[in-house]
Amino acid sequence: MRAVVAEPPKLANSTRRLRLGTVLALSLFVMIGVRLVVLQVASSPGDAARLIKLREQRITEVTLPAPRGSILDRDGTVLAHSVEARYVGADPVLVKDPAAAAAQLSPLLGVPQSKLIEKMTRHKRPGGGESRFEFLAQGVDISIGDRISKLDIKGIVVKRDERRDVPGADLAANLIGWTGADNSGLEGLEARYDSLLRGTAGTQEFEIGKGDLNTPIPGGYQRYVEPQPGTSLQLTIDADLQYEVQRILCEQATDWKATIAGAVVLDVKTGEVLAQASCPTYNAAKPLDYSPSDREDVPSAIVADPGSIHKAFVIGAALQEGLITPDSTVTVGPALERGGYRFQDSHMQPKGTKMTIPGILALSSNVGTILIGDKLGKQKVYEYQQKFGLGKATNEGMMGEATGKILTPDEWSGSASGSVPIGMSVDATLIQMAAGYAAIANDGTYIQPHLIKAMISGKNGKVTAGPTAESRQVLRPDVASELRTMMEAVVDEKDATGTQAAVTGYRVAGKTGTGKRLIDGQYTSSNYGSFIGMAPAENPRFVIAVSAEVAHGTGGDVAAPAFSKMMSFALLHYRVPPSSTKAPKFRIHP
């Protein structure tokens, strides 16, 4: 019998093992895939909604304010800028006792408890989901922020912020304006250039856990958009000159019990506004302590009849058109009737009295100016009013600048030929009239007044020049020179209306005016006195315009003395040499 020998076991086939491993691996992936499908598709919509809601509740978004640009004077002096402060925020989910927290925070923040409770109580966001962050206050003093941090109230956070600071308090406040709690511009240049100054806010989104407010989960979802700093504005304003002009204006306004007063200083050659002052003024750090009328910028916002300061435009137009010369004379006595109204001079002249053109300016003759206006005709008067800048805003840069109004030839009534030439049916702002006089001072060339000298990028410090000022020729240089010389009679002649505008050592040319202020289409009973002048008259460097509303008094009484002080300071401040020649002698009557 043959013995049976057992065969050794066969070794596993490598190919079979590979196939078996592949099958097992594929089965595992299929199981995982099926499970994912079940979780994502087969689960109920309610389960999916709960997962999304849970994730939303863990994500918070915080606005990162952009550093607001500064407002500087022409030499870099800070007029308004942002300084470090703190903001106080709350996570309504984490605040356990809103009423108790509000009681502690209200006296520190100056915010009513009811408002704080509302923000700290759990509530939904407008877009859905529960709110996880609310600003309780912004621009908080650093010391107050530190005190709140030490209270260690759960759900309350104190973080770095910015607050607008105005070092000069009321210096150019009516011009610069102010910002709100969120650092956005609300009035003045702050509002007009808000989009440039404020920059672009950033945002930070992140996932939070159950710990401290605004603390991201390590490795959790985060998204950061860096804030872009705002652009700074460099103004044409000279802070030192602004201070003096504002001081002199308010002193004069107080002495005369003026309800409002304004002043403008223009650089004749460039059109730059070197000072623009208003009275009353206000502390821009506490704007809400003052009425809106106190915060108005008088030179650009207040409309009034310019009165006799308008006469220089009419006489300049007549000279330009060749209708009169400096040697012309006009019979002025005694009065005129136009459309049922009587027009006469304050210096009553006997019938048949003749007066020179310098005399008409010096004594501010209504009759003489009206007769010169007759030579021009209403169409030419209208055209030159436009050339001198009346009837539309100067666009110097102020928000809400008034446009004023002039009558078209079709709108002239029977009395308009008497009232318009002497500035009594004309609505204008002080900045408009100042710009027109600057054209006379600048050899007949009108240059648009402007407040913005340059813009400085908050990103890289790049300096960009302000908008180019528009210009146009109004009078020939020789005509402008003749008119300036004759306007010196207003200041130099013994009986003239503007003798109080004289400046020691300098020749001065200018004109007085007394009109009425316009409010909601109605004239007030008070007088609106003005003086606009230039110096040195032989080669003007500055034009200064001053106006004030008083119960009684004329431009020569109210505005001329303030002009004299302002011009004296401006000339000395900029080291303008005194006049080397004397003003010519004038004759009032031929």
XYZ file of C-alpha atoms in Angstrom:
590
model
C 0.000 0.000 0.000
C 1.474 3.330 -1.114
C 1.974 5.885 1.597
C 0.106 9.187 1.104
C 2.316 12.216 1.516
C 0.480 15.466 2.488
C 1.180 18.445 0.182
C 2.412 21.645 1.811
C -0.201 24.396 1.941
C -0.276 26.777 -1.019
C 1.014 30.239 -0.439
C -1.473 33.120 -0.926
C -1.512 34.466 -4.422
C -0.359 38.121 -4.488
C -2.734 39.004 -7.282
C -5.675 37.635 -5.332
C -4.631 39.595 -2.237
C -4.469 42.815 -4.224
C -7.887 42.226 -5.666
C -9.329 41.440 -2.252
C -7.792 44.613 -0.713
C -9.158 46.774 -3.508
C -12.651 45.388 -3.018
C -12.504 46.033 0.735
C -11.231 49.584 0.222
C -13.900 50.374 -2.352
C -16.562 48.978 -0.029
C -15.324 51.216 2.768
C -15.454 54.342 0.560
C -18.932 53.409 -0.628
C -20.099 53.104 2.978
C -18.634 56.501 3.829
C -20.174 58.061 0.728
C -23.564 56.581 1.506
C -23.317 57.923 5.052
C -22.485 61.404 3.784
C -25.400 61.312 1.399
C -27.662 60.242 4.238
C -26.405 63.083 6.425
C -26.641 65.716 3.712
C -29.707 64.587 1.794
C -31.679 62.117 3.788
C -31.634 64.211 7.008
C -34.659 66.383 7.635
C -34.655 70.083 6.596
C -34.991 70.897 10.257
C -31.693 69.168 11.038
C -29.952 71.108 8.268
C -31.437 74.394 9.476
C -30.281 73.725 13.011
C -26.728 73.084 11.798
C -26.700 76.333 9.792
C -28.175 78.307 12.690
C -25.592 76.892 15.091
C -22.772 78.008 12.786
C -24.306 81.489 12.325
C -24.544 81.929 16.070
C -20.832 81.277 16.366
C -19.852 83.861 13.731
C -19.680 87.513 14.666
C -18.801 90.562 12.565
C -17.162 93.715 13.862
C -16.844 96.956 11.879
C -13.334 98.372 11.910
C -13.583 102.175 11.597
C -11.193 103.778 9.129
C -8.909 106.517 10.500
C -10.587 109.785 9.455
C -8.453 112.271 7.554
C -7.364 115.493 9.228
C -8.265 119.049 8.273
C -5.200 121.297 8.192
C -4.559 124.955 7.505
C -2.303 126.074 4.632
C 0.840 125.588 6.756
C -0.111 122.223 8.233
C -1.609 123.452 11.502
C -4.238 120.967 12.671
C -7.766 122.367 12.642
C -9.519 119.004 13.141
C -8.167 115.489 13.496
C -8.937 112.115 15.031
C -7.359 111.008 18.308
C -7.236 107.644 20.038
C -10.326 106.750 22.018
C -12.300 103.638 22.933
C -15.543 102.042 21.868
C -17.699 100.001 24.204
C -19.612 97.061 22.766
C -21.771 94.239 24.005
C -22.600 90.642 23.120
C -26.311 90.399 24.077
C -25.994 86.604 24.339
C -23.324 86.856 27.023
C -24.803 89.748 29.029
C -26.667 88.003 31.825
C -28.360 90.988 33.485
C -28.849 93.891 31.023
C -30.562 96.103 33.614
C -27.726 95.762 36.137
C -25.101 96.326 33.452
C -26.942 99.405 32.165
C -27.073 100.875 35.669
C -23.284 100.650 35.898
C -22.524 101.855 32.383
C -25.052 104.669 31.933
C -23.334 107.295 34.139
C -19.970 106.506 32.566
C -21.128 106.597 28.953
C -23.763 109.322 29.271
C -26.279 107.045 27.523
C -29.773 106.477 28.978
C -30.208 103.149 30.732
C -33.247 102.325 28.606
C -31.220 102.595 25.419
C -28.420 100.435 26.829
C -30.862 97.789 28.043
C -32.416 97.601 24.594
C -29.035 96.982 22.958
C -27.840 94.459 25.568
C -31.025 92.371 25.592
C -30.916 89.336 23.287
C -32.477 90.105 19.901
C -32.413 89.157 16.249
C -30.323 90.911 13.627
C -32.183 92.523 10.710
C -30.778 89.945 8.317
C -31.677 87.013 10.552
C -29.765 85.256 13.287
C -29.102 86.390 16.796
C -27.101 89.571 17.382
C -23.691 88.921 18.879
C -22.373 92.489 18.859
C -23.792 95.981 19.493
C -22.000 99.327 19.872
C -22.947 100.932 23.180
C -20.786 104.038 22.689
C -18.013 105.237 20.401
C -15.321 107.867 20.853
C -15.155 107.246 24.602
C -12.265 108.784 26.556
C -9.460 106.318 27.229
C -9.805 106.848 30.998
C -13.519 106.004 30.862
C -12.763 102.913 28.799
C -10.249 101.764 31.403
C -12.799 102.210 34.200
C -15.364 100.145 32.290
C -12.816 97.397 31.638
C -12.141 97.142 35.374
C -15.842 96.547 36.040
C -15.365 93.178 34.289
C -18.988 92.921 33.174
C -19.516 89.676 31.286
C -20.378 90.324 27.647
C -18.971 93.887 27.593
C -15.885 94.677 25.536
C -13.755 97.841 25.356
C -11.626 98.270 22.225
C -9.519 100.928 20.490
C -11.465 103.613 18.595
C -11.056 107.188 17.305
C -12.716 110.466 18.246
C -12.727 113.788 16.383
C -10.731 116.454 18.155
C -10.870 120.182 17.337
C -7.845 121.846 18.990
C -9.029 125.390 18.284
C -12.538 124.847 19.710
C -14.352 127.714 17.929
C -11.534 128.547 15.469
C -13.130 128.387 12.002
C -15.812 126.154 13.527
C -18.592 127.532 11.296
C -16.394 126.708 8.334
C -15.073 123.289 9.364
C -18.277 121.896 10.853
C -18.465 118.803 13.035
C -18.875 115.029 13.077
C -21.354 112.698 14.725
C -20.756 109.881 17.199
C -19.859 107.532 14.359
C -17.225 110.001 13.085
C -19.231 110.937 9.988
C -19.374 114.597 8.900
C -22.653 116.372 9.626
C -21.987 120.046 8.803
C -19.468 122.294 7.095
C -16.395 120.967 5.341
C -16.617 117.812 7.454
C -19.905 117.045 5.696
C -19.016 118.404 2.247
C -15.928 116.188 1.997
C -17.111 113.347 4.211
C -16.583 110.641 1.585
C -12.919 111.647 1.264
C -12.222 112.213 4.945
C -13.889 109.107 6.330
C -12.042 106.538 4.197
C -13.434 103.009 3.919
C -14.322 100.995 7.009
C -12.960 97.471 7.346
C -14.626 94.377 8.776
C -13.599 91.366 10.780
C -15.670 88.178 10.802
C -14.689 85.272 13.019
C -16.031 82.254 14.812
C -16.376 82.531 18.569
C -16.903 79.962 21.278
C -18.193 80.369 24.784
C -15.285 82.432 25.996
C -14.569 86.139 25.867
C -16.418 88.420 23.452
C -14.558 89.134 20.227
C -12.039 86.332 20.812
C -11.746 84.097 17.726
C -11.615 80.327 18.035
C -8.073 79.219 17.150
C -8.227 77.652 13.711
C -11.854 78.742 13.282
C -13.373 80.719 10.427
C -11.923 84.217 10.024
C -12.220 86.954 7.400
C -10.428 90.321 7.696
C -10.859 93.382 5.477
C -8.392 96.113 6.397
C -9.833 99.634 6.806
C -8.544 102.244 4.356
C -7.508 105.552 5.990
C -9.312 108.712 4.895
C -7.795 111.554 2.907
C -6.683 114.678 4.757
C -7.651 118.146 3.530
C -5.221 121.032 3.488
C -7.178 124.268 3.392
C -6.180 127.634 2.004
C -7.027 129.088 5.434
C -4.256 130.714 7.459
C -4.989 129.779 11.091
C -3.261 132.858 12.544
C -5.102 135.228 10.222
C -8.358 133.344 10.798
C -7.971 133.806 14.544
C -7.467 137.565 14.276
C -10.238 138.092 11.730
C -12.647 136.088 13.864
C -11.644 137.944 17.027
C -12.015 141.395 15.444
C -15.321 140.457 13.828
C -16.891 139.193 17.044
C -15.660 142.206 19.030
C -17.228 144.564 16.497
C -20.421 142.503 16.403
C -20.661 142.664 20.191
C -20.101 146.428 20.248
C -22.884 146.978 17.700
C -25.165 144.247 19.107
C -25.186 142.589 15.698
C -27.347 139.488 15.299
C -24.903 138.018 12.762
C -21.642 139.087 11.129
C -19.266 137.655 8.557
C -15.847 138.317 7.042
C -13.799 136.952 4.139
C -10.136 137.486 3.246
C -9.124 136.614 -0.332
C -5.698 136.396 -1.915
C -6.215 138.565 -4.991
C -3.764 136.731 -7.247
C -4.807 133.147 -6.474
C -8.430 133.281 -5.310
C -7.464 131.423 -2.127
C -9.676 132.071 0.891
C -7.202 132.973 3.637
C -9.877 133.500 6.287
C -13.641 133.064 6.449
C -15.216 133.991 9.754
C -18.699 134.076 11.246
C -20.224 135.512 14.370
C -21.776 134.040 16.423
C -19.489 131.056 16.412
C -19.526 127.890 18.520
C -17.334 125.276 20.147
C -17.065 122.515 17.546
C -16.289 120.016 20.323
C -19.821 120.564 21.717
C -21.909 121.503 18.662
C -25.249 120.400 20.051
C -24.969 122.966 22.831
C -25.613 125.621 20.146
C -28.504 126.375 17.814
C -28.268 125.583 14.074
C -28.268 129.324 13.320
C -25.200 129.799 15.535
C -23.414 127.156 13.476
C -24.124 128.759 10.084
C -21.272 129.984 7.917
C -22.371 133.587 7.358
C -20.259 134.425 4.254
C -21.567 131.495 2.208
C -25.032 130.841 3.664
C -26.570 134.253 4.392
C -28.262 136.106 1.521
C -28.867 139.854 1.621
C -29.260 142.900 -0.571
C -25.665 144.038 -1.095
C -26.816 147.633 -1.291
C -24.233 150.180 -2.406
C -21.291 147.755 -2.648
C -23.066 146.673 -5.865
C -22.455 150.135 -7.362
C -18.813 149.331 -8.142
C -19.981 146.620 -10.564
C -22.278 149.047 -12.413
C -19.630 151.759 -12.704
C -17.021 149.202 -13.757
C -19.346 147.887 -16.477
C -20.008 151.425 -17.776
C -16.273 152.124 -17.924
C -15.667 148.857 -19.767
C -18.398 149.646 -22.303
C -17.002 153.136 -22.919
C -20.171 154.845 -21.680
C -18.286 156.886 -19.072
C -14.684 157.789 -18.293
C -12.983 158.775 -15.031
C -13.483 162.395 -16.088
C -17.226 162.066 -16.757
C -19.791 163.983 -14.719
C -23.419 163.186 -13.927
C -26.217 165.550 -12.898
C -27.524 164.038 -9.664
C -29.939 166.464 -8.014
C -32.352 166.108 -6.454
C -34.175 162.687 -6.839
C -35.674 160.206 -9.334
C -39.072 158.523 -9.664
C -39.127 154.941 -10.984
C -42.222 152.755 -10.995
C -43.873 154.820 -8.288
C -40.822 154.745 -6.000
C -38.655 157.709 -5.108
C -34.881 157.250 -5.213
C -32.693 159.918 -3.652
C -29.258 160.381 -2.103
C -28.478 160.487 1.570
C -26.389 163.556 0.695
C -29.223 165.524 -0.875
C -28.047 167.681 -3.773
C -29.782 170.734 -5.216
C -31.371 170.377 -8.638
C -28.836 170.534 -11.444
C -25.881 169.541 -9.226
C -23.143 167.721 -11.125
C -20.934 165.066 -9.593
C -17.758 163.294 -10.741
C -17.503 159.488 -10.915
C -15.149 159.414 -7.886
C -17.679 161.664 -6.150
C -20.531 159.271 -6.935
C -18.508 156.455 -5.332
C -17.296 158.535 -2.369
C -20.739 159.849 -1.407
C -22.491 156.666 -2.617
C -24.882 158.559 -4.866
C -27.981 156.538 -5.664
C -29.146 158.969 -8.333
C -25.777 159.065 -10.072
C -25.496 155.262 -10.133
C -29.056 154.834 -11.428
C -28.372 157.257 -14.289
C -25.201 155.339 -15.177
C -27.249 152.135 -15.068
C -29.651 153.750 -17.572
C -26.746 154.157 -19.977
C -25.955 150.460 -19.670
C -29.530 149.213 -19.977
C -30.975 146.208 -18.201
C -29.420 143.618 -20.523
C -25.872 144.856 -19.941
C -26.447 145.258 -16.203
C -27.573 141.620 -16.101
C -24.618 140.417 -18.167
C -22.062 142.139 -15.956
C -23.730 140.892 -12.794
C -23.126 137.399 -14.110
C -19.538 138.188 -15.095
C -18.847 139.440 -11.581
C -20.202 136.129 -10.217
C -23.707 136.970 -9.023
C -26.689 134.684 -9.456
C -24.880 131.398 -8.849
C -22.830 129.805 -6.086
C -19.076 130.347 -6.192
C -18.499 126.652 -5.332
C -15.686 127.635 -3.019
C -16.142 124.312 -1.233
C -18.783 124.916 1.424
C -21.755 122.578 1.669
C -25.104 124.300 1.177
C -23.661 127.494 -0.258
C -26.480 129.873 -1.235
C -26.830 130.863 -4.882
C -28.386 134.276 -4.401
C -30.576 135.687 -7.161
C -30.444 138.384 -9.808
C -33.332 139.562 -11.959
C -33.279 138.657 -15.638
C -34.152 141.535 -17.997
C -37.631 140.032 -18.430
C -38.172 140.177 -14.665
C -37.427 143.880 -14.270
C -40.414 145.777 -12.927
C -41.050 149.483 -13.405
C -38.933 150.309 -10.375
C -36.117 147.840 -11.147
C -34.128 150.399 -13.155
C -33.873 152.339 -9.898
C -33.371 149.506 -7.426
C -31.102 147.069 -9.293
C -28.123 149.389 -10.009
C -27.917 150.374 -6.343
C -28.105 146.745 -5.197
C -31.595 146.789 -3.699
C -33.239 144.095 -5.845
C -30.214 141.815 -5.781
C -29.713 138.812 -3.507
C -26.092 137.882 -2.879
C -23.760 136.275 -0.352
C -20.674 137.937 1.069
C -18.355 135.443 -0.648
C -19.950 136.270 -4.017
C -19.428 139.991 -3.514
C -15.868 139.485 -2.245
C -14.999 137.445 -5.338
C -16.397 140.185 -7.594
C -14.243 142.798 -5.868
C -11.231 140.505 -6.178
C -11.727 140.666 -9.958
C -11.410 144.472 -9.764
C -8.299 144.064 -7.614
C -6.797 141.448 -9.968
C -6.661 143.704 -13.045
C -10.147 142.669 -14.112
C -9.673 138.887 -13.961
C -12.193 136.926 -11.897
C -10.714 133.892 -10.098
C -13.066 131.458 -8.414
C -12.600 131.631 -4.632
C -11.641 128.289 -3.145
C -10.958 126.700 0.226
C -9.145 123.467 -0.717
C -5.415 123.823 -1.291
C -4.498 120.125 -1.426
C -5.585 116.597 -0.556
C -3.218 114.224 1.250
C -3.739 110.486 0.808
C -4.115 108.512 4.027
C -2.565 105.454 2.359
C 0.749 106.764 1.098
C 0.836 110.480 1.949
C 0.648 111.514 -1.693
C -0.277 115.186 -2.057
C -2.736 116.152 -4.781
C -3.495 119.772 -5.578
C -7.064 120.945 -5.028
C -9.477 121.586 -7.902
C -8.317 124.149 -10.446
C -9.997 127.509 -9.906
C -12.008 128.812 -12.845
C -11.121 132.268 -14.163
C -12.452 134.768 -16.693
C -11.833 138.319 -17.811
C -14.457 140.796 -16.595
C -12.746 144.146 -17.114
C -9.704 145.231 -19.076
C -6.658 145.814 -16.840
C -6.688 149.567 -17.543
C -10.389 149.797 -16.653
C -9.871 147.841 -13.424
C -7.007 150.158 -12.505
C -9.113 153.260 -13.153
C -11.947 151.879 -11.047
C -9.628 150.990 -8.150
C -8.159 154.473 -8.156
C -11.575 156.127 -8.078
C -12.678 153.802 -5.257
C -9.900 155.254 -3.103
C -12.073 158.366 -2.829
C -14.483 156.315 -0.686
C -11.791 156.077 1.996
C -9.763 159.241 1.475
C -12.313 162.001 0.954
C -13.308 163.885 4.091
C -17.082 163.466 3.719
C -16.947 160.024 2.095
C -18.804 157.019 3.520
C -15.781 154.775 4.157
C -13.226 156.921 5.961
C -13.099 154.509 8.909
C -11.641 151.831 6.607
C -8.296 153.637 6.264
C -5.128 151.666 7.045
C -2.061 153.575 8.188
C 0.728 153.450 5.633
C -1.330 151.859 2.850
C -3.587 153.086 0.089
C -7.048 151.518 0.358
C -9.832 151.260 -2.238
C -13.295 150.026 -1.366
C -16.988 150.667 -1.056
C -19.581 150.821 1.702
C -23.047 149.326 1.446
C -26.235 149.057 3.472
C -28.992 146.649 2.490
C -31.485 144.238 4.006
C -31.128 140.583 4.916
C -33.433 138.093 3.226
C -35.037 135.298 5.305
C -37.478 132.910 3.631
C -38.146 135.464 0.893
C -38.871 138.298 3.333
C -36.626 141.233 4.201
C -35.861 141.929 7.859
C -36.309 145.339 9.419
C -32.638 145.527 10.418
C -29.801 146.983 8.360
C -27.212 144.755 6.735
C -24.081 146.911 6.610
C -21.026 145.989 4.537
C -17.616 147.195 3.509
C -15.422 145.537 0.886
C -11.976 146.859 0.156
C -8.531 146.077 -1.196
C -4.970 147.075 -0.329
C -2.480 148.276 -1.304
C -4.802 149.971 -3.796
C -2.052 150.559 -6.363
C -1.220 146.818 -6.453
C -3.713 144.897 -4.301
C -2.649 141.838 -2.364
C -5.842 141.177 -0.391
C -9.565 141.804 -0.630
C -11.438 141.809 2.665
C -15.228 141.816 2.898
C -17.079 142.475 6.170
C -20.817 142.488 6.865
C -23.058 142.680 9.918
C -26.781 142.837 10.638
C -27.613 145.585 13.117
C -30.709 147.442 14.260
C -29.214 150.766 13.219
C -26.052 151.845 11.429
C -24.500 151.735 7.970
C -21.692 149.797 6.383
C -19.376 152.723 7.004
C -20.188 152.654 10.715
C -20.327 148.906 11.337
C -18.080 147.151 8.819
C -15.425 149.717 7.818
C -13.685 149.885 11.248
C -13.446 146.078 11.412
C -12.051 146.024 7.855
C -9.339 148.484 8.848
C -8.123 146.294 11.714
C -8.297 143.085 9.676
C -6.474 144.544 6.688
C -3.799 146.084 8.892
C -3.083 142.706 10.477
C -3.107 140.849 7.120
C -0.645 143.272 5.499
C 1.751 143.144 8.448
C 1.356 139.380 8.856
C 2.371 138.798 5.234
C 4.980 141.581 5.333
C 3.476 143.544 2.468
C 5.510 146.742 1.964
C 3.674 150.015 2.664
C 2.485 152.109 -0.260
C 5.286 154.167 -1.756
C 2.940 156.609 -3.504
C 0.058 158.696 -2.279
C -3.531 158.451 -3.469
C -4.493 161.105 -6.016
C -6.572 164.089 -5.028
C -10.211 163.746 -5.994
C -12.942 166.233 -6.795
C -16.481 165.470 -5.777
C -17.900 168.164 -8.026
C -16.401 169.411 -11.335
